[in-house]
mmCIF file of C-alpha atoms in Angstrom:
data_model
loop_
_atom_site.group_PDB
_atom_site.id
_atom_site.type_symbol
_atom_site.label_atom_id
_atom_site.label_comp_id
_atom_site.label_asym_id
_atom_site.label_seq_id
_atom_site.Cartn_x
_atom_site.Cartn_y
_atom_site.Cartn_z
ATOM 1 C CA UNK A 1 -98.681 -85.566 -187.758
ATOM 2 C CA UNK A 2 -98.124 -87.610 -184.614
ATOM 3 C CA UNK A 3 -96.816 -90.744 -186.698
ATOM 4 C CA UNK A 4 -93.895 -88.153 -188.927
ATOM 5 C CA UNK A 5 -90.598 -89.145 -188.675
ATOM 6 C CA UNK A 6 -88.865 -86.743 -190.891
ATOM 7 C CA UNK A 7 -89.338 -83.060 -192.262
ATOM 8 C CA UNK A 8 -90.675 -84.396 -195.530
ATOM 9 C CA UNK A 9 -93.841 -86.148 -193.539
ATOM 10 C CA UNK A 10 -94.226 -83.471 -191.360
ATOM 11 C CA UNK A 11 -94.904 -81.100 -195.160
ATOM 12 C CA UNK A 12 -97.150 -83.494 -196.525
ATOM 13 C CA UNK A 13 -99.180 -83.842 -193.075
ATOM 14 C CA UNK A 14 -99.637 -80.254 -192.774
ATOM 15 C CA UNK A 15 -100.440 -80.313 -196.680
ATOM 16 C CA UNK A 16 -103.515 -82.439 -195.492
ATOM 17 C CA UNK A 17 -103.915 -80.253 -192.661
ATOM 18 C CA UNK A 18 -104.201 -77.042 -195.021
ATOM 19 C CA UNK A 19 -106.607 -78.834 -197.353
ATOM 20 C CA UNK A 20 -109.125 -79.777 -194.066
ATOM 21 C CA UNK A 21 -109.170 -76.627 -192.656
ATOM 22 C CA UNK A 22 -109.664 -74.850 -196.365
ATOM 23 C CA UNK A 23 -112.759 -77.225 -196.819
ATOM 24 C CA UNK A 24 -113.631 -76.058 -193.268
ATOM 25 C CA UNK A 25 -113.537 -72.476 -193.494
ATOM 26 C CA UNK A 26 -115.057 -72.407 -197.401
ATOM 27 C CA UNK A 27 -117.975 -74.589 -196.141
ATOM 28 C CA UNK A 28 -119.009 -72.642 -192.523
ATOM 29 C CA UNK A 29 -118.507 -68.985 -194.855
ATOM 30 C CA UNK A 30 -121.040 -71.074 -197.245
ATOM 31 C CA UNK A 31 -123.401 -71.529 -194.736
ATOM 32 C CA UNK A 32 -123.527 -68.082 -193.439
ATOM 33 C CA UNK A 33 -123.936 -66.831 -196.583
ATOM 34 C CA UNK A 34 -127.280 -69.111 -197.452
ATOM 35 C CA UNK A 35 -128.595 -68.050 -193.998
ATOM 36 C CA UNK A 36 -127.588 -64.182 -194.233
ATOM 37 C CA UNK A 37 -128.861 -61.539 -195.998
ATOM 38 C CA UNK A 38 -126.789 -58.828 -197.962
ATOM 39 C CA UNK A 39 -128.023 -56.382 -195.443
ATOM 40 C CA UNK A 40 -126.978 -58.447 -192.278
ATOM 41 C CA UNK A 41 -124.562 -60.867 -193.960
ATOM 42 C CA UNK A 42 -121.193 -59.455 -191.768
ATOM 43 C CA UNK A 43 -123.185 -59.343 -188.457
ATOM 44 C CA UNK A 44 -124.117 -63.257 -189.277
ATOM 45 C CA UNK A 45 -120.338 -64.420 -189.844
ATOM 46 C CA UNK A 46 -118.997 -62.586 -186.858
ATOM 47 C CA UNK A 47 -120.046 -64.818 -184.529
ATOM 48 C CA UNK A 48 -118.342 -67.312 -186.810
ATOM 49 C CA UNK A 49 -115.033 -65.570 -187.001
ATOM 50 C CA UNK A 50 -115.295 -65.209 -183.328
ATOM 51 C CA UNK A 51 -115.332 -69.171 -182.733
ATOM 52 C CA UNK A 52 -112.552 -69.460 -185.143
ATOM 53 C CA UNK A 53 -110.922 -67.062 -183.293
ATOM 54 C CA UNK A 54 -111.531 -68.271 -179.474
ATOM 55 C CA UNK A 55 -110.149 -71.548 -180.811
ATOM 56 C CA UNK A 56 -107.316 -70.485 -182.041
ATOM 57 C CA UNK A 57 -106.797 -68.225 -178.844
ATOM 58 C CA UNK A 58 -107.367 -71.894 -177.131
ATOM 59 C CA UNK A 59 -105.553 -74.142 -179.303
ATOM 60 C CA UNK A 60 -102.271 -72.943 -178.411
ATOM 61 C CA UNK A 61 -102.693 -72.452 -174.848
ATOM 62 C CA UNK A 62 -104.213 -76.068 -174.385
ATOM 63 C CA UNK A 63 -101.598 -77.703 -176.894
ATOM 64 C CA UNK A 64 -98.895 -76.331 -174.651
ATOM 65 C CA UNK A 65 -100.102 -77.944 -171.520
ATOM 66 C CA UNK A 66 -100.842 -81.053 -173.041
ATOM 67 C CA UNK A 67 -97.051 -81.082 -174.879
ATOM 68 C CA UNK A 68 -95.305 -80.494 -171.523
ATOM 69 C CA UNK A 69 -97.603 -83.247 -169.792
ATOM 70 C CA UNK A 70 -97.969 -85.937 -172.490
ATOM 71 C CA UNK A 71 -95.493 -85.281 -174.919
ATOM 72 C CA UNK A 72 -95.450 -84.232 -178.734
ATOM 73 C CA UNK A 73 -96.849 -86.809 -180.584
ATOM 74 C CA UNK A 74 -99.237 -87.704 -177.748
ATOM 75 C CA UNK A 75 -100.412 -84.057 -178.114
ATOM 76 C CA UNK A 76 -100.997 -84.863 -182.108
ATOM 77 C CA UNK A 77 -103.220 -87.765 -181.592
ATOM 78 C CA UNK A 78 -105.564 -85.995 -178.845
ATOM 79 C CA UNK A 79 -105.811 -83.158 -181.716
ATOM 80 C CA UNK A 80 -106.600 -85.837 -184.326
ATOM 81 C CA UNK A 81 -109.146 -87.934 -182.465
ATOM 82 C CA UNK A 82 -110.932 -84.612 -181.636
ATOM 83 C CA UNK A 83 -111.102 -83.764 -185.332
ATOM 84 C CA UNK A 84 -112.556 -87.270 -186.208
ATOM 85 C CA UNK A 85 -115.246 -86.956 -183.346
ATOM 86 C CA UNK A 86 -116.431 -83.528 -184.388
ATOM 87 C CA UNK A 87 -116.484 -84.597 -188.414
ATOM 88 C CA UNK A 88 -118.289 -87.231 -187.282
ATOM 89 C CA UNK A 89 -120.850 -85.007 -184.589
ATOM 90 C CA UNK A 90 -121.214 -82.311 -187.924
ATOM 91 C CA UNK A 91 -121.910 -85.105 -190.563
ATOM 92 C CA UNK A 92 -125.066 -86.486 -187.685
ATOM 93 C CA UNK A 93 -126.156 -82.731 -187.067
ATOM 94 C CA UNK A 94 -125.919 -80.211 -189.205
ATOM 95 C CA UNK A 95 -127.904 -79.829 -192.318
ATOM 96 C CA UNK A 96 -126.975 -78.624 -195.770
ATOM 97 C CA UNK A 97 -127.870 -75.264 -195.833
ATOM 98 C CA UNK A 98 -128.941 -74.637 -199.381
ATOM 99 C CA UNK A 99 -128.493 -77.183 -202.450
ATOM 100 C CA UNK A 100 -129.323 -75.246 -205.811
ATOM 101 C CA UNK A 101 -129.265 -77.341 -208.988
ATOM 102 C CA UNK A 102 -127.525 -74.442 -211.108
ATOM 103 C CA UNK A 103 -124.551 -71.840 -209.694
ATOM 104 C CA UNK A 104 -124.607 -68.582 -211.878
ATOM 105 C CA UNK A 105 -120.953 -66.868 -211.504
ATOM 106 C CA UNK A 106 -118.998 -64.595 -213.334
ATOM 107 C CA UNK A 107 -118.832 -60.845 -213.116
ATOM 108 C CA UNK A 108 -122.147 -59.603 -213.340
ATOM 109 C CA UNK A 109 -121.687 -58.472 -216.776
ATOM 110 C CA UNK A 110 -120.796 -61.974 -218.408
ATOM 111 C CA UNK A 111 -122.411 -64.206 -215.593
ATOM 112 C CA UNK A 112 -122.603 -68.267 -217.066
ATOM 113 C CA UNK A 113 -124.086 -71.278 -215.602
ATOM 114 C CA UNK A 114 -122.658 -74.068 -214.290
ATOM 115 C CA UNK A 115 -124.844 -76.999 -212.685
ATOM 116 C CA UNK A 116 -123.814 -78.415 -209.574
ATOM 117 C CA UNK A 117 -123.567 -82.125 -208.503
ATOM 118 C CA UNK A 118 -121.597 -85.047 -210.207
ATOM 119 C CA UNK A 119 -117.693 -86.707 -208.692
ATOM 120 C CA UNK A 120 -115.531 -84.764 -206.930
ATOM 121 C CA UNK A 121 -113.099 -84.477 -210.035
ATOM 122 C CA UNK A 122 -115.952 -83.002 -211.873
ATOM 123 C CA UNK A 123 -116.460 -80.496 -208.818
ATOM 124 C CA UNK A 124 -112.375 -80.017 -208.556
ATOM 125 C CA UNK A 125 -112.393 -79.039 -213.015
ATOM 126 C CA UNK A 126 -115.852 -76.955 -212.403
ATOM 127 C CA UNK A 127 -114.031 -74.726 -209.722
ATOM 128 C CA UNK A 128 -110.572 -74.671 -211.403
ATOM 129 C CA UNK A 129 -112.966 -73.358 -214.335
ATOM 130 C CA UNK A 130 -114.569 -70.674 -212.637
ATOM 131 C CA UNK A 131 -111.177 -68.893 -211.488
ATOM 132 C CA UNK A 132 -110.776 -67.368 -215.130
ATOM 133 C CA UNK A 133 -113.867 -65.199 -214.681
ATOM 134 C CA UNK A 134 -113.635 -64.891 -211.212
ATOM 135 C CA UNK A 135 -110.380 -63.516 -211.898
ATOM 136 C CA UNK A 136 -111.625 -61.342 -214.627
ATOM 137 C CA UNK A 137 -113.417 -59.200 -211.947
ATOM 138 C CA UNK A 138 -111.585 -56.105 -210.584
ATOM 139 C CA UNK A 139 -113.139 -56.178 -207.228
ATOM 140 C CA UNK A 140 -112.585 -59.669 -207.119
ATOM 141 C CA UNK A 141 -109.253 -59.759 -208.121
ATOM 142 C CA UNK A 142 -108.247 -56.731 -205.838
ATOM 143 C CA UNK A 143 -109.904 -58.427 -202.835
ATOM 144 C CA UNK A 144 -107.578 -61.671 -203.553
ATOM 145 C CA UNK A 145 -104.404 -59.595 -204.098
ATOM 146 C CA UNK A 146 -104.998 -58.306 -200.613
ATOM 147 C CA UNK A 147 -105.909 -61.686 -198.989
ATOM 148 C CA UNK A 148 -102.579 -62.789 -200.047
ATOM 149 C CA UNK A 149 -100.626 -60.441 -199.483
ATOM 150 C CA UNK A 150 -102.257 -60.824 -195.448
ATOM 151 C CA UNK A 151 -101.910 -64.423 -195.599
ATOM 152 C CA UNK A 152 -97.879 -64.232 -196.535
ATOM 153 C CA UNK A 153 -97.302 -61.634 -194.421
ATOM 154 C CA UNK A 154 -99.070 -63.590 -191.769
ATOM 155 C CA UNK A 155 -97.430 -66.746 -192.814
ATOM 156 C CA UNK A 156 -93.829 -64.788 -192.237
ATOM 157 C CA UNK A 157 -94.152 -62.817 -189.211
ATOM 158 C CA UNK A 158 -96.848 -64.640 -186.541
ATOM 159 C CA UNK A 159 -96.370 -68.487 -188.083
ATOM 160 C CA UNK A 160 -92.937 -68.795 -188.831
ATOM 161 C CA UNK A 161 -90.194 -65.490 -186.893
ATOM 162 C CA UNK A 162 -92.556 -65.244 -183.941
ATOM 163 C CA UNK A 163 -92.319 -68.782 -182.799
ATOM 164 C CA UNK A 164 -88.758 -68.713 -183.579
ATOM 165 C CA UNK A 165 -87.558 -65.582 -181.170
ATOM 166 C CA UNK A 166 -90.147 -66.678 -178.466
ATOM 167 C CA UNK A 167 -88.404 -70.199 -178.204
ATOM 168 C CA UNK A 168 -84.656 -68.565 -179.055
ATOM 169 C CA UNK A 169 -82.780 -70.527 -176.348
ATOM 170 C CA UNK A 170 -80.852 -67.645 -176.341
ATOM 171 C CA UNK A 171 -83.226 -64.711 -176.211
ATOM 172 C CA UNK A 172 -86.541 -65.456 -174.500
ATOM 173 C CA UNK A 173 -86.389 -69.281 -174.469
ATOM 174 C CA UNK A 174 -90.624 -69.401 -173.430
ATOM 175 C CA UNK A 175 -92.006 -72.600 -172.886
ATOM 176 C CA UNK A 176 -94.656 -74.504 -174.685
ATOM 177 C CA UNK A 177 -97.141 -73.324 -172.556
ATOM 178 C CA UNK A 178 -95.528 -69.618 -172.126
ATOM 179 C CA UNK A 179 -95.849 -69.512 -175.963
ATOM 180 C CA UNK A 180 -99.510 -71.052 -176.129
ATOM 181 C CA UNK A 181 -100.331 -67.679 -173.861
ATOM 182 C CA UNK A 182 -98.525 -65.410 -176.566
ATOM 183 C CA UNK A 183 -100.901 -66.739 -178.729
ATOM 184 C CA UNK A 184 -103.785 -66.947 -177.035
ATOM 185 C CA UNK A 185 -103.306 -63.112 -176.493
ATOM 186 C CA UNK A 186 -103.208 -62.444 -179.675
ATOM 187 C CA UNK A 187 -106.681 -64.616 -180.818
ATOM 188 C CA UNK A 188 -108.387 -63.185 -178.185
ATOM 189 C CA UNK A 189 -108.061 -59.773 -179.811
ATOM 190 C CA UNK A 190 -109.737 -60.998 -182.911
ATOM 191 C CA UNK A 191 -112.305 -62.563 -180.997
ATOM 192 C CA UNK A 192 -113.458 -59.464 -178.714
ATOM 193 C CA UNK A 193 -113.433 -57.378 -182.287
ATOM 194 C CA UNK A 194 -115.099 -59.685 -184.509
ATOM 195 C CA UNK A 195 -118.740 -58.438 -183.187
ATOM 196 C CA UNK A 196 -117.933 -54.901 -183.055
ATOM 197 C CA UNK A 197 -115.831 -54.643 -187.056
ATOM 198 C CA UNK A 198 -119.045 -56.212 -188.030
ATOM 199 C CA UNK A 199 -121.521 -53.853 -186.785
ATOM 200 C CA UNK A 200 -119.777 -51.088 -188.268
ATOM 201 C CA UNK A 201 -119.375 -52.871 -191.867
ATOM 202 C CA UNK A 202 -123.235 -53.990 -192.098
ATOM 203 C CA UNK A 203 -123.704 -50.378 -191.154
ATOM 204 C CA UNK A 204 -121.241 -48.205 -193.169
ATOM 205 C CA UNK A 205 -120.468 -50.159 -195.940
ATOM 206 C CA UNK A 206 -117.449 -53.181 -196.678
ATOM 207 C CA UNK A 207 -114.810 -50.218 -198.236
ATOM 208 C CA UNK A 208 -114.954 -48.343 -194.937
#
């Protein structure tokens, strides 16, 4: 995003953006999943939540420093180079978790078969495929209704008004720093409850 010179380039960056940290969050819930059991499984991913969390309470707070003492774009390309190094750290360390040669999905009812492996367009048309039965699934479908509805009211409120009344030059008018704190605060909440919301799921049930 450092090398956008218009609005339009600044979409399609954080397009590519959205589509790295999808693969990102899809693959580390993966992996918790093939090491977790049913009866431990939201105990396991807290920790995981957590680290997504800290960073985020992190992110902002560091990007704000670096913005006010290297600039913008400057700022983008630290943020970039880190993403290469770790991508590159992950590819030499970690391990894939579980590689079965058939997925069975569906509802539980109608469950069908599909094998895994072959191009990534094959992979792309095998998932696009599986969102019909997927779909078909009340407690599935329920539990993606609510999901978006979080994500858009998430999307509204903390990603797109709150930035805009902190840095108001005529209402608060915050710094880049100032706002990486408001932030920061925020994540850090999520963090510190992660551990604890999981506990009390593994133990009471995921409806609670």
């Amino acid at each position: 995003m450092g090398v956008a010179t218009s609005v339009d380039q600044m979409i399609f960056c954080r397009i590519l953006t959205g589509l790295g940290v999808s693969a990102l969050t899809t693959s580390a819930t993966l992996t918790v999943a093939d090491l977790s059991t049913p009866h431990n499984r939201a105990a396991t991913m807290a920790p995981i939540m957590a680290a997504f969390a800290a960073g985020t309470a992190l992110g902002p707070a560091i990007g704000g420093l670096l913005v006010e003492s290297i600039g913008v774009r400057e700022t983008f390309y630290v943020v970039g180079a880190s993403y290469f190094a770790l991508g590159c750290i992950n590819s030499a360390v970690l391990s894939e978790t579980q590689r079965p040669e058939y997925l069975f999905l569906g509802t539980g009812r109608q469950p069908h078969m599909v094998q895994v492996g072959g191009t990534l367009l094959q992979s792309f048309s095998e998932a696009v495929g599986q969102w019909a039965p997927l779909w078909s699934d009340s407690r599935v479908r329920n539990i993606l209704v609510l999901n978006g509805l979080y994500w858009t009211g998430l999307a509204g409120s903390q990603m797109t008004v709150l930035p805009l009344l902190l840095t108001d030059p005529s209402g608060l008018a915050l710094t880049a720093t100032s706002v990486g704190k408001v932030y920061m605060g925020m994540s850090l909440v999520q963090a510190l409850g992660n551990q604890s919301a999981a506990i009390v799921v593994d133990a009471c049930g995921r409806t609670l």
